Short mmCIF file of C-alpha atoms and ligand atoms in Angstrom, two decimals:
data_model
loop_
_atom_site.label_atom_id
_atom_site.label_comp_id
_atom_site.label_asym_id
_atom_site.label_seq_id
_atom_site.Cartn_x
_atom_site.Cartn_y
_atom_site.Cartn_z
CA MET A 248 -0.78 -12.53 -11.36
CA GLN A 249 -4.38 -11.91 -10.39
CA THR A 250 -5.40 -8.27 -10.84
CA VAL A 251 -8.11 -5.91 -9.66
CA THR A 252 -9.54 -3.33 -12.05
CA LEU A 253 -9.41 0.18 -10.62
CA ASN A 254 -12.20 2.75 -11.14
CA ASN A 255 -10.42 4.19 -14.21
CA GLY A 256 -9.92 0.81 -15.89
CA VAL A 257 -6.26 0.39 -14.86
CA LYS A 258 -5.44 -3.16 -13.79
CA MET A 259 -3.45 -3.50 -10.57
CA PRO A 260 -1.87 -6.75 -9.30
CA ILE A 261 -3.71 -7.78 -6.16
CA LEU A 262 -0.40 -8.75 -4.56
CA GLY A 263 2.77 -6.69 -4.60
CA PHE A 264 6.02 -6.00 -2.81
CA GLY A 265 6.54 -3.16 -0.31
CA VAL A 266 9.86 -1.57 0.58
CA PHE A 267 9.08 0.47 3.70
CA GLN A 268 11.97 0.25 6.19
CA VAL A 269 14.26 -1.42 3.64
CA PRO A 270 17.49 0.61 3.91
CA PRO A 271 18.43 2.29 0.61
CA GLU A 272 21.64 0.23 0.36
CA GLU A 273 19.65 -3.04 0.60
CA THR A 274 16.72 -2.03 -1.58
CA GLU A 275 18.18 -2.73 -5.02
CA GLN A 276 18.95 -6.33 -4.04
CA ALA A 277 15.58 -6.80 -2.33
CA VAL A 278 13.67 -5.52 -5.37
CA THR A 279 15.82 -7.60 -7.73
CA ASP A 280 14.99 -10.69 -5.64
CA ALA A 281 11.30 -9.77 -5.51
CA LEU A 282 11.11 -9.36 -9.29
CA ALA A 283 12.86 -12.74 -9.69
CA ALA A 284 10.28 -14.27 -7.32
CA GLY A 285 7.51 -13.01 -9.63
CA TYR A 286 6.32 -9.78 -8.02
CA ARG A 287 5.33 -7.12 -10.54
CA LEU A 288 3.86 -4.44 -8.23
CA LEU A 289 6.45 -2.42 -6.31
CA ASP A 290 5.37 -0.05 -3.54
CA THR A 291 7.73 2.73 -2.46
CA ALA A 292 7.39 6.35 -1.31
CA ALA A 293 9.40 9.56 -1.37
CA LEU A 294 9.61 9.24 2.41
CA TYR A 295 11.29 5.81 2.21
CA HIS A 296 14.38 7.37 0.59
CA ASN A 297 14.84 4.29 -1.58
CA GLU A 298 13.19 5.29 -4.87
CA GLU A 299 16.58 5.46 -6.63
CA ALA A 300 17.41 1.90 -5.62
CA VAL A 301 13.97 0.71 -6.75
CA GLY A 302 14.61 2.43 -10.08
CA ARG A 303 18.01 0.75 -10.51
CA ALA A 304 16.54 -2.68 -9.83
CA ILE A 305 13.77 -2.03 -12.38
CA LYS A 306 16.26 -0.88 -15.01
CA ASN A 307 18.63 -3.81 -14.47
CA SER A 308 15.81 -6.37 -14.46
CA GLY A 309 15.18 -5.95 -18.18
CA ILE A 310 11.46 -6.50 -17.51
CA PRO A 311 9.38 -4.46 -19.97
CA ARG A 312 7.96 -1.36 -18.26
CA GLU A 313 4.39 -2.23 -19.18
CA GLU A 314 4.65 -5.50 -17.22
CA LEU A 315 5.41 -3.59 -14.01
CA PHE A 316 3.12 -1.64 -11.71
CA VAL A 317 5.05 1.00 -9.77
CA THR A 318 3.54 2.94 -6.88
CA THR A 319 5.13 5.86 -5.10
CA LYS A 320 3.76 8.39 -2.64
CA LEU A 321 3.68 12.13 -2.18
CA TRP A 322 4.81 13.42 1.19
CA ILE A 323 3.02 16.43 2.79
CA GLN A 324 3.87 19.62 0.91
CA ASN A 325 4.27 23.21 2.04
CA ALA A 326 2.30 25.97 0.29
CA PRO A 327 1.88 26.48 -2.58
CA ALA A 328 0.80 22.86 -2.53
CA GLU A 329 -0.10 22.54 -6.22
CA GLU A 330 3.28 23.74 -7.43
CA ASN A 331 5.23 21.82 -4.80
CA THR A 332 3.32 18.60 -5.48
CA LYS A 333 4.33 18.74 -9.14
CA GLN A 334 7.94 19.30 -8.15
CA ALA A 335 7.82 16.43 -5.67
CA PHE A 336 6.34 14.17 -8.35
CA ASP A 337 9.05 15.17 -10.85
CA ALA A 338 11.70 14.38 -8.21
CA SER A 339 10.19 10.93 -7.59
CA LEU A 340 10.04 10.15 -11.32
CA ARG A 341 13.63 11.28 -11.73
CA LYS A 342 14.81 9.09 -8.85
CA LEU A 343 12.86 6.11 -10.15
CA GLY A 344 14.23 6.71 -13.66
CA LEU A 345 10.71 6.42 -15.07
CA ASP A 346 8.52 8.63 -17.22
CA TYR A 347 5.30 7.60 -15.50
CA VAL A 348 4.11 5.78 -12.38
CA ASP A 349 1.19 3.41 -12.32
CA LEU A 350 -0.15 4.73 -9.02
CA TYR A 351 0.62 7.95 -7.18
CA LEU A 352 -0.70 8.09 -3.62
CA MET A 353 -1.08 11.00 -1.23
CA HIS A 354 0.79 9.48 1.71
CA GLN A 355 -1.03 11.24 4.57
CA PRO A 356 -4.35 13.05 5.03
CA TYR A 357 -2.59 16.20 6.25
CA GLY A 358 -1.69 19.65 4.97
CA ASP A 359 -3.36 21.24 1.96
CA VAL A 360 -4.92 17.97 0.88
CA TYR A 361 -7.11 19.67 -1.73
CA GLY A 362 -4.26 21.59 -3.32
CA GLN A 363 -2.17 18.42 -3.41
CA TRP A 364 -5.07 16.47 -4.90
CA ARG A 365 -5.70 19.05 -7.66
CA ALA A 366 -2.05 18.72 -8.68
CA MET A 367 -2.36 14.93 -8.65
CA GLU A 368 -5.48 15.19 -10.82
CA SER A 369 -3.51 17.19 -13.33
CA LEU A 370 -0.60 14.70 -13.27
CA HIS A 371 -3.14 11.99 -13.99
CA ARG A 372 -4.63 13.95 -16.90
CA GLU A 373 -1.14 14.38 -18.34
CA GLY A 374 -0.78 10.58 -18.26
CA ARG A 375 2.21 10.65 -15.95
CA ALA A 376 0.29 9.00 -13.09
CA LYS A 377 -1.87 6.26 -14.58
CA ALA A 378 -3.94 6.19 -11.39
CA ILE A 379 -4.05 8.43 -8.33
CA GLY A 380 -5.14 7.59 -4.82
CA VAL A 381 -4.75 8.29 -1.16
CA SER A 382 -3.34 6.58 1.91
CA ASN A 383 -4.26 6.63 5.58
CA PHE A 384 -7.58 8.35 4.90
CA TYR A 385 -10.40 7.43 7.27
CA PRO A 386 -13.87 7.22 5.65
CA ASP A 387 -14.95 10.76 6.57
CA ARG A 388 -11.90 12.27 4.87
CA VAL A 389 -12.21 10.04 1.78
CA LEU A 390 -15.84 10.91 1.37
CA ASP A 391 -15.20 14.64 1.65
CA LEU A 392 -12.41 14.38 -0.94
CA VAL A 393 -14.70 12.45 -3.28
CA LEU A 394 -17.56 14.89 -2.89
CA ASN A 395 -15.47 18.00 -3.50
CA ASN A 396 -13.18 16.98 -6.36
CA GLU A 397 -13.45 15.75 -9.91
CA ILE A 398 -11.48 12.51 -9.70
CA THR A 399 -12.36 9.84 -7.16
CA PRO A 400 -9.25 8.20 -5.70
CA ALA A 401 -8.60 4.81 -7.32
CA VAL A 402 -7.05 3.36 -4.16
CA ASN A 403 -6.93 3.99 -0.43
CA GLN A 404 -3.87 2.29 1.10
CA ILE A 405 -4.56 1.81 4.81
CA GLU A 406 -3.50 -0.31 7.76
CA ALA A 407 -5.33 -3.63 7.51
CA HIS A 408 -4.48 -7.07 8.92
CA PRO A 409 -6.28 -9.89 10.76
CA PHE A 410 -6.34 -7.86 13.99
CA PHE A 411 -7.69 -4.67 12.31
CA GLN A 412 -9.78 -5.86 9.40
CA ARG A 413 -11.47 -2.59 8.31
CA THR A 414 -14.66 -4.36 7.27
CA ALA A 415 -16.94 -1.30 7.44
CA ASP A 416 -14.30 0.90 5.78
CA HIS A 417 -13.87 -1.70 3.04
CA LYS A 418 -17.63 -1.66 2.42
CA LEU A 419 -17.74 2.14 2.17
CA LEU A 420 -14.72 2.25 -0.15
CA ARG A 421 -16.27 -0.40 -2.39
CA GLU A 422 -19.53 1.53 -2.58
CA ARG A 423 -17.53 4.53 -3.79
CA GLY A 424 -15.47 2.50 -6.26
CA ILE A 425 -12.22 2.84 -4.31
CA GLN A 426 -9.90 -0.16 -4.04
CA LEU A 427 -8.63 -0.96 -0.55
CA GLN A 428 -4.95 -1.89 -0.45
CA SER A 429 -3.57 -2.94 2.92
CA TRP A 430 -0.34 -1.82 4.45
CA GLY A 431 1.19 -3.74 7.35
CA GLY A 432 -0.75 -6.78 6.18
CA PHE A 433 1.24 -8.96 8.59
CA ALA A 434 0.88 -6.26 11.27
CA GLU A 435 4.71 -6.24 11.01
CA GLY A 436 4.50 -9.39 13.17
CA LYS A 437 2.83 -7.59 16.08
CA ASN A 438 0.46 -9.55 18.37
CA ASN A 439 2.54 -12.66 17.52
CA LEU A 440 0.78 -12.85 14.17
CA PHE A 441 3.17 -15.42 12.73
CA THR A 442 2.47 -17.87 15.58
CA ASP A 443 -1.21 -17.07 16.06
CA PRO A 444 -2.89 -20.40 17.00
CA LEU A 445 -5.91 -20.01 14.72
CA LEU A 446 -3.93 -18.87 11.67
CA SER A 447 -1.36 -21.63 12.32
CA GLU A 448 -4.08 -24.29 12.47
CA ILE A 449 -5.69 -23.05 9.25
CA GLY A 450 -2.25 -23.08 7.63
CA ARG A 451 -1.66 -26.64 8.84
CA GLN A 452 -4.92 -27.76 7.21
CA HIS A 453 -3.69 -26.46 3.83
CA GLY A 454 0.01 -27.23 4.22
CA LYS A 455 0.65 -23.47 4.18
CA SER A 456 2.30 -20.94 6.51
CA VAL A 457 0.55 -18.25 8.53
CA ALA A 458 1.91 -15.63 6.11
CA GLN A 459 0.36 -17.51 3.18
CA VAL A 460 -2.98 -17.80 4.98
CA VAL A 461 -3.00 -14.04 5.61
CA VAL A 462 -2.15 -13.14 2.01
CA ARG A 463 -4.79 -15.57 0.77
CA TRP A 464 -7.37 -14.10 3.18
CA PHE A 465 -6.78 -10.63 1.68
CA ILE A 466 -7.08 -11.93 -1.87
CA GLN A 467 -10.37 -13.67 -1.11
CA ARG A 468 -11.69 -10.36 0.28
CA ASP A 469 -10.58 -8.53 -2.91
CA ILE A 470 -8.14 -6.46 -0.89
CA GLY A 471 -4.73 -5.65 -2.34
CA THR A 472 -1.69 -6.41 -0.21
CA ILE A 473 2.02 -5.55 -0.44
CA PRO A 474 4.00 -7.65 2.06
CA LYS A 475 7.58 -6.63 2.76
CA SER A 476 10.50 -8.99 3.25
CA VAL A 477 14.22 -8.73 2.62
CA ARG A 478 14.56 -12.55 2.52
CA PRO A 479 14.18 -14.29 -0.86
CA GLU A 480 12.69 -17.43 0.72
CA ARG A 481 9.95 -15.37 2.38
CA MET A 482 9.31 -13.41 -0.83
CA ALA A 483 8.74 -16.74 -2.58
CA GLU A 484 6.55 -17.98 0.29
CA ASN A 485 4.38 -14.87 0.32
CA ILE A 486 3.58 -15.08 -3.39
CA ASP A 487 2.91 -18.84 -3.39
CA VAL A 488 -0.78 -18.41 -2.56
CA PHE A 489 -2.63 -19.12 -5.79
CA ASP A 490 -2.98 -22.91 -5.36
CA PHE A 491 -5.33 -23.07 -2.40
CA GLN A 492 -8.61 -21.61 -1.19
CA LEU A 493 -9.75 -20.76 2.32
CA THR A 494 -13.20 -22.16 3.10
CA ASP A 495 -16.12 -19.97 4.15
CA GLU A 496 -15.76 -21.36 7.67
CA GLN A 497 -12.08 -20.46 7.76
CA MET A 498 -12.80 -16.94 6.47
CA ALA A 499 -15.47 -16.56 9.17
CA SER A 500 -13.14 -17.80 11.92
CA ILE A 501 -10.44 -15.30 10.85
CA ALA A 502 -13.08 -12.54 11.01
CA ALA A 503 -13.30 -13.24 14.75
CA LEU A 504 -9.66 -12.09 15.22
CA ASP A 505 -10.65 -8.48 14.46
CA THR A 506 -10.16 -6.13 17.42
CA GLY A 507 -11.35 -3.12 15.43
CA ALA A 508 -8.35 -1.12 16.63
CA THR A 509 -5.07 0.01 15.13
CA LEU A 510 -1.83 -1.69 16.20
CA PHE A 511 0.18 1.32 15.01
CA PHE A 512 -1.53 4.68 15.49
CA ASP A 513 -4.73 6.44 14.63
CA HIS A 514 -4.29 9.15 11.99
CA ARG A 515 -7.11 11.08 13.68
CA ASP A 516 -5.30 11.20 17.04
CA PRO A 517 -4.37 14.88 17.69
CA GLN A 518 -1.01 13.85 19.18
CA TRP A 519 -0.10 12.09 15.97
CA VAL A 520 -1.42 14.90 13.78
CA ASP A 521 0.86 17.18 15.80
CA ARG A 522 3.88 14.91 15.21
CA LEU A 523 3.35 13.67 11.67
CA GLY A 524 1.34 16.53 10.21
CA VAL A 525 4.25 18.95 10.56
CA LEU A 526 6.92 16.59 9.25
CA ARG A 527 8.40 17.79 5.98
CA MET A 528 10.85 15.95 3.77
CA ASP A 529 12.88 19.05 3.16
CA ALA A 530 12.81 20.08 6.82
P1 NAP B 200 4.37 -6.16 6.91
O1 NAP B 200 4.43 -6.51 5.47
O2 NAP B 200 3.12 -6.33 7.69
O3 NAP B 200 5.47 -6.98 7.71
C1 NAP B 200 6.81 -7.01 7.36
C2 NAP B 200 7.54 -7.83 8.41
O4 NAP B 200 7.16 -9.21 8.32
C3 NAP B 200 9.03 -7.77 8.27
O5 NAP B 200 9.58 -7.74 9.57
C4 NAP B 200 9.38 -9.11 7.59
O6 NAP B 200 10.68 -9.51 8.00
C5 NAP B 200 8.31 -10.02 8.13
N1 NAP B 200 7.92 -11.10 7.21
C6 NAP B 200 7.61 -10.97 5.89
N2 NAP B 200 7.25 -12.16 5.38
C7 NAP B 200 7.34 -13.06 6.38
C8 NAP B 200 7.09 -14.46 6.45
N3 NAP B 200 6.67 -15.15 5.40
N4 NAP B 200 7.30 -15.07 7.65
C9 NAP B 200 7.72 -14.38 8.72
N5 NAP B 200 7.97 -13.06 8.72
C10 NAP B 200 7.78 -12.39 7.55
O7 NAP B 200 4.86 -4.64 7.17
P2 NAP B 200 5.11 -3.31 6.37
O8 NAP B 200 6.40 -3.39 5.66
O9 NAP B 200 4.92 -2.22 7.33
O10 NAP B 200 3.91 -3.21 5.31
C11 NAP B 200 4.01 -3.67 3.97
C12 NAP B 200 4.21 -2.51 3.00
O11 NAP B 200 3.13 -1.58 3.13
C13 NAP B 200 5.45 -1.63 3.28
O12 NAP B 200 6.65 -2.23 2.89
C14 NAP B 200 5.10 -0.38 2.50
O13 NAP B 200 5.36 -0.56 1.13
C15 NAP B 200 3.61 -0.26 2.80
N6 NAP B 200 3.33 0.63 3.97
C16 NAP B 200 2.65 1.78 3.73
C17 NAP B 200 2.34 2.64 4.78
C18 NAP B 200 1.56 3.88 4.48
O14 NAP B 200 1.48 4.78 5.36
N7 NAP B 200 0.99 4.01 3.32
C19 NAP B 200 2.73 2.34 6.10
C20 NAP B 200 3.43 1.14 6.32
C21 NAP B 200 3.71 0.30 5.25
P3 NAP B 200 11.90 -9.75 6.93
O15 NAP B 200 11.99 -8.54 6.07
O16 NAP B 200 13.08 -9.94 7.82
O17 NAP B 200 11.52 -10.99 6.17
#
């Protein structure tokens, strides 16, 4: 599997498997199938309530721990954030049945972000989070975090897909040594992504599906991606992208699909801050 080297030297597979919205009772099977299909990066979160099932699939796979790259995410913590972050991390590790994670992400840019980040820095120093990063941070928030803390996030996991390409954000993150990893890389099928005429035509030219074109497009932009599927045939399809290359013309034509706008929600929208920013896992 092709990897990207993060700003602390850790190597992360450029393509992984996400389990958002996979019900806990289906997650063990989905992860088992994904590992069998060749995925080695697994992306979960405390909020997904399926860390235990991910952990069971890892344990039963027999795959050596060092061959896997496991990401989980911290949900927004009440004060005292530093103490509660450590407890939340311990709970995630316990559920996963692991003694370290490869990447620990702050899931949302809300709450006592700096207190949470200081705790994450200390988890990283202890070696229990091999890399730490953020998610859903717009450039202004990332930059402020970078400028006012010791450790620069290794990754920012944000919405990115052909209709919201994040080109300027990608440039800024790169300049700061932060790896962009997309979530919702298929836009969860919104905007009829899987039947988009341009992506379909490019796929036809390579004998590949729209999904494969999209995954390939991310890889050629050095952006990590973590497509989700509960169907083994789609898992296999989405990882079968290392035997073709999009041309410069094709990359340029896909760039024209960018609308520059979210298809989900803007994390800076006060209505969403009001809804999501107060959500607590233990509420
Ligand atoms: P996504 O990967 O863009 O899309 C998943 C959808 O596409 C599912 O409905 C899946 O259906 C379908 N699909 C997958 N492969 C397909 C194929 N080859 N052909 C046709 N349909 C296909 O959406 P996502 O799950 O939201 O994002 C991916 C991962 O990013 C998540 O699982 C999660 O790990 C992460 N994420 C993070 C955040 C965050 O705030 N940090 C937010 C959202 C997601 P089936 O399952 O039925 O195949």
